[in-house]
PDB file of C-alpha atoms in Angstrom:
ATOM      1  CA  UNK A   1     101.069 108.374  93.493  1.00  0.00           C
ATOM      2  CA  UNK A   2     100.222 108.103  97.245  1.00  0.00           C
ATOM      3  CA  UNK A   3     103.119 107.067  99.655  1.00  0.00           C
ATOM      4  CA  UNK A   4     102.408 105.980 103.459  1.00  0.00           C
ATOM      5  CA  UNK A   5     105.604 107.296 104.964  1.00  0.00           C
ATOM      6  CA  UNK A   6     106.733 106.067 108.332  1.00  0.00           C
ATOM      7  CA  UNK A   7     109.780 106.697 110.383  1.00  0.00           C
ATOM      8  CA  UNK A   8     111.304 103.088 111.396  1.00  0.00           C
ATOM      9  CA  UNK A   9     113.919 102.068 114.000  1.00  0.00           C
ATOM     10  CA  UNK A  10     114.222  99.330 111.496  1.00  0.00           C
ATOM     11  CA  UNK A  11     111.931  97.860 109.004  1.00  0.00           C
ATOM     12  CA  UNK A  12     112.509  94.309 107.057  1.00  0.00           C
ATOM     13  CA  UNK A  13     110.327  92.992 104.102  1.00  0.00           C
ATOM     14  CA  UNK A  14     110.389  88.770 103.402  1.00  0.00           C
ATOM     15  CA  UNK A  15     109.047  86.662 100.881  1.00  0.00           C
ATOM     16  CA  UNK A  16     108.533  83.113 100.881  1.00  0.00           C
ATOM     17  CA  UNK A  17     110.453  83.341 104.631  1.00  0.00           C
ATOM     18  CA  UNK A  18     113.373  84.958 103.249  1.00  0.00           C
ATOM     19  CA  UNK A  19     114.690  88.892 103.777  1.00  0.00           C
ATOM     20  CA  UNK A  20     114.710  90.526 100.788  1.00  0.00           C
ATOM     21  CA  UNK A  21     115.110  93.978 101.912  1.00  0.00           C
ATOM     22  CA  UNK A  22     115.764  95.668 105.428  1.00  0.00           C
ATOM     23  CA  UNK A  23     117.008  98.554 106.823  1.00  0.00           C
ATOM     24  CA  UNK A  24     117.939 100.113 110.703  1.00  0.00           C
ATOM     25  CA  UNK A  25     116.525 103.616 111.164  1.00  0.00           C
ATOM     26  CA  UNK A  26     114.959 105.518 108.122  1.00  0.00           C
ATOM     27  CA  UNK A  27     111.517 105.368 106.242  1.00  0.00           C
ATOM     28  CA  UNK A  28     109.715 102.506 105.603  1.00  0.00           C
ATOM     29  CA  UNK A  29     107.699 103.836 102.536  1.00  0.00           C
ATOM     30  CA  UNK A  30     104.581 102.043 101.009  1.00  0.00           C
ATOM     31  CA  UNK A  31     103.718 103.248  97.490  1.00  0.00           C
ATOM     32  CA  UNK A  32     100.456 103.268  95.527  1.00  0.00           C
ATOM     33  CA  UNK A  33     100.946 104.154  91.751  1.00  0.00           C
ATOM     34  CA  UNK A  34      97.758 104.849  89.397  1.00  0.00           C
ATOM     35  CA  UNK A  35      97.556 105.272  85.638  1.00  0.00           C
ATOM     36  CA  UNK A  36      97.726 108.796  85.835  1.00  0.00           C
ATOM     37  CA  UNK A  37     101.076 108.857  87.225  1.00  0.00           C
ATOM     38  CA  UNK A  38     103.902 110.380  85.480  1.00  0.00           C
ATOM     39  CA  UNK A  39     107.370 111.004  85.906  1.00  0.00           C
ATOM     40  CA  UNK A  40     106.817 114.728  87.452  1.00  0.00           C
ATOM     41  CA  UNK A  41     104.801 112.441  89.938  1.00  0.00           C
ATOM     42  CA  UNK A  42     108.114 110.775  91.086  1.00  0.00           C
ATOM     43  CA  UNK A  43     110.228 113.349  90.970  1.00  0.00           C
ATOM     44  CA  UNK A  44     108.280 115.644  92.826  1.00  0.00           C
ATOM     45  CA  UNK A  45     107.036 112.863  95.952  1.00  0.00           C
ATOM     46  CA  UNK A  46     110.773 111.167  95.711  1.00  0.00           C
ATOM     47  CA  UNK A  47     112.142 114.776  96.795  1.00  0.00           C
ATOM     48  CA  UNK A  48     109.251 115.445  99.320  1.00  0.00           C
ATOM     49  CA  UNK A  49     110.216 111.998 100.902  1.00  0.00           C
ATOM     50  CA  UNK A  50     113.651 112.661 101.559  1.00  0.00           C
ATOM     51  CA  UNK A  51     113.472 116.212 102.042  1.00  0.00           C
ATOM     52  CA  UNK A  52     110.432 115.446 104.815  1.00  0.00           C
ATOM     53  CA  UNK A  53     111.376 116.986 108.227  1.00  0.00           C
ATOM     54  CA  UNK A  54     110.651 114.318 110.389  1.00  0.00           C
ATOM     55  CA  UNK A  55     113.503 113.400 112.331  1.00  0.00           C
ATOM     56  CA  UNK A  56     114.600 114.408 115.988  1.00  0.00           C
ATOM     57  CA  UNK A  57     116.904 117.221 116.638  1.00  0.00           C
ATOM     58  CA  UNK A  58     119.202 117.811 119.377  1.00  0.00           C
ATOM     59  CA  UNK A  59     116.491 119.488 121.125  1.00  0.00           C
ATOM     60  CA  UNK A  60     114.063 116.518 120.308  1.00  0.00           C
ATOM     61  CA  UNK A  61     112.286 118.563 117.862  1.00  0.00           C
ATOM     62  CA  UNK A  62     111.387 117.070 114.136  1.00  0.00           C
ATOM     63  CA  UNK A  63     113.470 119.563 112.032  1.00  0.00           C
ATOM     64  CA  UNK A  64     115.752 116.955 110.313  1.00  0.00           C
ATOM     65  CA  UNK A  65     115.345 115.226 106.969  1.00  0.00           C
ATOM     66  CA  UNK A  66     116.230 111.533 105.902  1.00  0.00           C
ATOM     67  CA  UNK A  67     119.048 113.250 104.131  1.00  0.00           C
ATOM     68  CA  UNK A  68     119.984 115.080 107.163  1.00  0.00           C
ATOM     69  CA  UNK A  69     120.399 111.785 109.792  1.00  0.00           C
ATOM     70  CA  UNK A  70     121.637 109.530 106.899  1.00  0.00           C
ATOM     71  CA  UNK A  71     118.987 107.105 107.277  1.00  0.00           C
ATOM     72  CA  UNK A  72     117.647 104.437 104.826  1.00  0.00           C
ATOM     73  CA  UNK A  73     114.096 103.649 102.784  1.00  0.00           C
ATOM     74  CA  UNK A  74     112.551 100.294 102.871  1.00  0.00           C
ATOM     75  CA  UNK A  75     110.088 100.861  99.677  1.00  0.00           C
ATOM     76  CA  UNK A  76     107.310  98.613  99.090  1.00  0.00           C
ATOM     77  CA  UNK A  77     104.698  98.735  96.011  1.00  0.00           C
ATOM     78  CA  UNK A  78     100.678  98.104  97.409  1.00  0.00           C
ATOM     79  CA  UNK A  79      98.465  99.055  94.967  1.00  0.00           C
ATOM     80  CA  UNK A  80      95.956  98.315  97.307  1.00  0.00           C
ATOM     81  CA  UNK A  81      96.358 102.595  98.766  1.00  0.00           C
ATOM     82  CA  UNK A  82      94.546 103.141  95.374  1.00  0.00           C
ATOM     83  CA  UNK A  83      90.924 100.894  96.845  1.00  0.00           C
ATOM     84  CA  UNK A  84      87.758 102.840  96.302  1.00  0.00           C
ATOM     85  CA  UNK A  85      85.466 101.692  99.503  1.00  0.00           C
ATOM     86  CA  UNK A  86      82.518 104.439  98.583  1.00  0.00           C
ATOM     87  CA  UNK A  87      80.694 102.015  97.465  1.00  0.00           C
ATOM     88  CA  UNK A  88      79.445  98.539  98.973  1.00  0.00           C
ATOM     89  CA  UNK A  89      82.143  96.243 100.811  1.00  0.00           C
ATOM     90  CA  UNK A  90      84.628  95.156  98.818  1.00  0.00           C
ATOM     91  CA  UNK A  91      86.943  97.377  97.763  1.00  0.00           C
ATOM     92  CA  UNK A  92      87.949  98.786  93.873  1.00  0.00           C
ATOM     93  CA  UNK A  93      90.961  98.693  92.344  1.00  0.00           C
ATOM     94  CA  UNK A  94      89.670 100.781  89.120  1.00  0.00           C
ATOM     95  CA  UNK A  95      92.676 103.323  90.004  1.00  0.00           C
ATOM     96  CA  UNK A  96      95.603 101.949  90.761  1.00  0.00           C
ATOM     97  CA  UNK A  97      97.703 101.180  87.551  1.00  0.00           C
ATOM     98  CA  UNK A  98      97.778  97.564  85.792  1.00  0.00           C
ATOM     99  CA  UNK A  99     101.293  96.012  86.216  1.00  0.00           C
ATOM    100  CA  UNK A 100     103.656  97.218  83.074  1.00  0.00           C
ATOM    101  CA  UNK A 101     102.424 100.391  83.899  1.00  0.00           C
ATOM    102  CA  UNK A 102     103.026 100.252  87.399  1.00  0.00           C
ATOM    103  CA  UNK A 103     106.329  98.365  87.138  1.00  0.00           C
ATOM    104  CA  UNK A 104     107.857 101.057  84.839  1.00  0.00           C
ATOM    105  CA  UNK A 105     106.961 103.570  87.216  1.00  0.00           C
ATOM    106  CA  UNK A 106     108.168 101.771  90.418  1.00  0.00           C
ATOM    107  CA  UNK A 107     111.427 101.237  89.160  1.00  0.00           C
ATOM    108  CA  UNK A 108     112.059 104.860  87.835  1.00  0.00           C
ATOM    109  CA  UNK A 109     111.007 105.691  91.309  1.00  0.00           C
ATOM    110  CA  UNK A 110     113.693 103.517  93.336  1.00  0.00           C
ATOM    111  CA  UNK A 111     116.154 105.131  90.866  1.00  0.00           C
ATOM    112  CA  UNK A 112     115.120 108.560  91.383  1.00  0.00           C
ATOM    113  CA  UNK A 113     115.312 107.915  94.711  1.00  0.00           C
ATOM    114  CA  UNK A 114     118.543 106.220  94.883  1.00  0.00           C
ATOM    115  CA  UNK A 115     119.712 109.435  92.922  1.00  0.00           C
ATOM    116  CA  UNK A 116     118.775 111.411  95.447  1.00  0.00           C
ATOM    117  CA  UNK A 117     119.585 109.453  98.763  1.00  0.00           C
ATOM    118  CA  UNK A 118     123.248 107.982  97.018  1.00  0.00           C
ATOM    119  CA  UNK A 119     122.911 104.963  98.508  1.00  0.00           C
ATOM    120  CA  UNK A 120     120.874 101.720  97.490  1.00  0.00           C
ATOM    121  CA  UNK A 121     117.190 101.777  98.554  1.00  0.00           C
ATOM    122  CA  UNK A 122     115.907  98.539  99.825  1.00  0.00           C
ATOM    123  CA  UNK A 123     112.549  97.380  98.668  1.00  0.00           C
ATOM    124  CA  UNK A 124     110.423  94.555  98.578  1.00  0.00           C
ATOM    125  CA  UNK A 125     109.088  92.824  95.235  1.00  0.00           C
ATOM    126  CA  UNK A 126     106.431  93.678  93.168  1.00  0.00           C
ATOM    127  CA  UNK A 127     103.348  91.634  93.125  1.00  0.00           C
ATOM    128  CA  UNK A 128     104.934  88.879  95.390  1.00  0.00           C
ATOM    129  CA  UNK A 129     103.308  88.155  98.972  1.00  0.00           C
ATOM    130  CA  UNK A 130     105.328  89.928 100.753  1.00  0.00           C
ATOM    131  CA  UNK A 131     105.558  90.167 104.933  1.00  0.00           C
ATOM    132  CA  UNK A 132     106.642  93.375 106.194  1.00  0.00           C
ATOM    133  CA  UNK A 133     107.515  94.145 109.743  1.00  0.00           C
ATOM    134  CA  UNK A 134     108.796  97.543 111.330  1.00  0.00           C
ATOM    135  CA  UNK A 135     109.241  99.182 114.737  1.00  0.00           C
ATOM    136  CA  UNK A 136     107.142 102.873 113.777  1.00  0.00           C
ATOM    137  CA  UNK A 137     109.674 105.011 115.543  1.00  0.00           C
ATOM    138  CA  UNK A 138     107.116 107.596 117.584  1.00  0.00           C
ATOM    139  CA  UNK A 139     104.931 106.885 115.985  1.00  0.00           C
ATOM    140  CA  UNK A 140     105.268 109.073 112.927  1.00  0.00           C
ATOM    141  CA  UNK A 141     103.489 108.038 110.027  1.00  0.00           C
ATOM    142  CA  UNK A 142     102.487 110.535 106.643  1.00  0.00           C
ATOM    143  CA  UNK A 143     100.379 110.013 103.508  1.00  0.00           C
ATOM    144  CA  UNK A 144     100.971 111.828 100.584  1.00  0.00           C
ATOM    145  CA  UNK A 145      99.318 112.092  97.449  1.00  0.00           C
ATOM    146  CA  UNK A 146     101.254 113.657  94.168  1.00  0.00           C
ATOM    147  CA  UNK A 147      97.872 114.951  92.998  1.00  0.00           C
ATOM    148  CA  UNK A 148      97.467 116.984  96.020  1.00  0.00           C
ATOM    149  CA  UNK A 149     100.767 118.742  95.666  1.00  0.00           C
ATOM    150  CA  UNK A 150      99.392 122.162  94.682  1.00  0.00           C
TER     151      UNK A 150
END
């Protein structure tokens, strides 16, 4: 799984002109799920999401979590983080999971991370068109990929 992680002032996602998810400050996350992925794959980015130091202190440094500032997660599937552009123009898809795979896996993740936050996670919808606007809050943005964990 690879997440692009960025710390919002606020984040919304619409489809076909209406909100379907939003959120004041927090993450907004987009997610990239391949084949390979597995459950030890969500629980193990899920926690390094919200466990993710990233927030101001009181002395301005980033030394708090999500957990820590009670902030939200905007999560939206885009299998296209998986594109292989080695070769020629277009980009590949080959990796990135084929849709009951990837559903299955995206919807054990917004559990597991509604688990862990206690609180609803907002997301967009998978495979729809989906608009997404945020206000990148620094900016701070992080990629992560669960098979670089070790």
């Amino acid at each position: 799984m690879i997440a692009v992680i960025q710390r919002v002032s606020e984040s919304s996602v619409k489809i076909d002109g209406e909100i379907k998810g939003e959120i004041g400050a927090g993450l907004m996350v987009l997610l990239g799920i391949e084949e390979a992925d597995n459950a030890e794959d969500i629980t193990w980015l899920s926690k390094k999401i919200v466990n993710l130091r990233i927030f101001g202190d009181e002395n301005g440094v980033m030394n708090k979590s999500l957990l820590d500032v009670d902030g939200d997660i905007l999560l939206i599937s885009q299998f296209t983080l998986h594109a292989s552009t080695k070769k020629g123009n277009r980009p590949s898809y080959i990796k990135a999971a084929k849709p009951d795979t990837a559903i299955r896996l995206y919807e054990s993740f917004i559990q597991q991370l509604e688990s862990e936050m206690g609180k609803t996670i907002q997301t967009g919808e998978f495979g729809a068109d989906m608009k997404v606007a945020l206000v990148n809050d620094g900016p701070v943005t992080i990629s992560i990929d669960s098979k670089n964990k070790v």
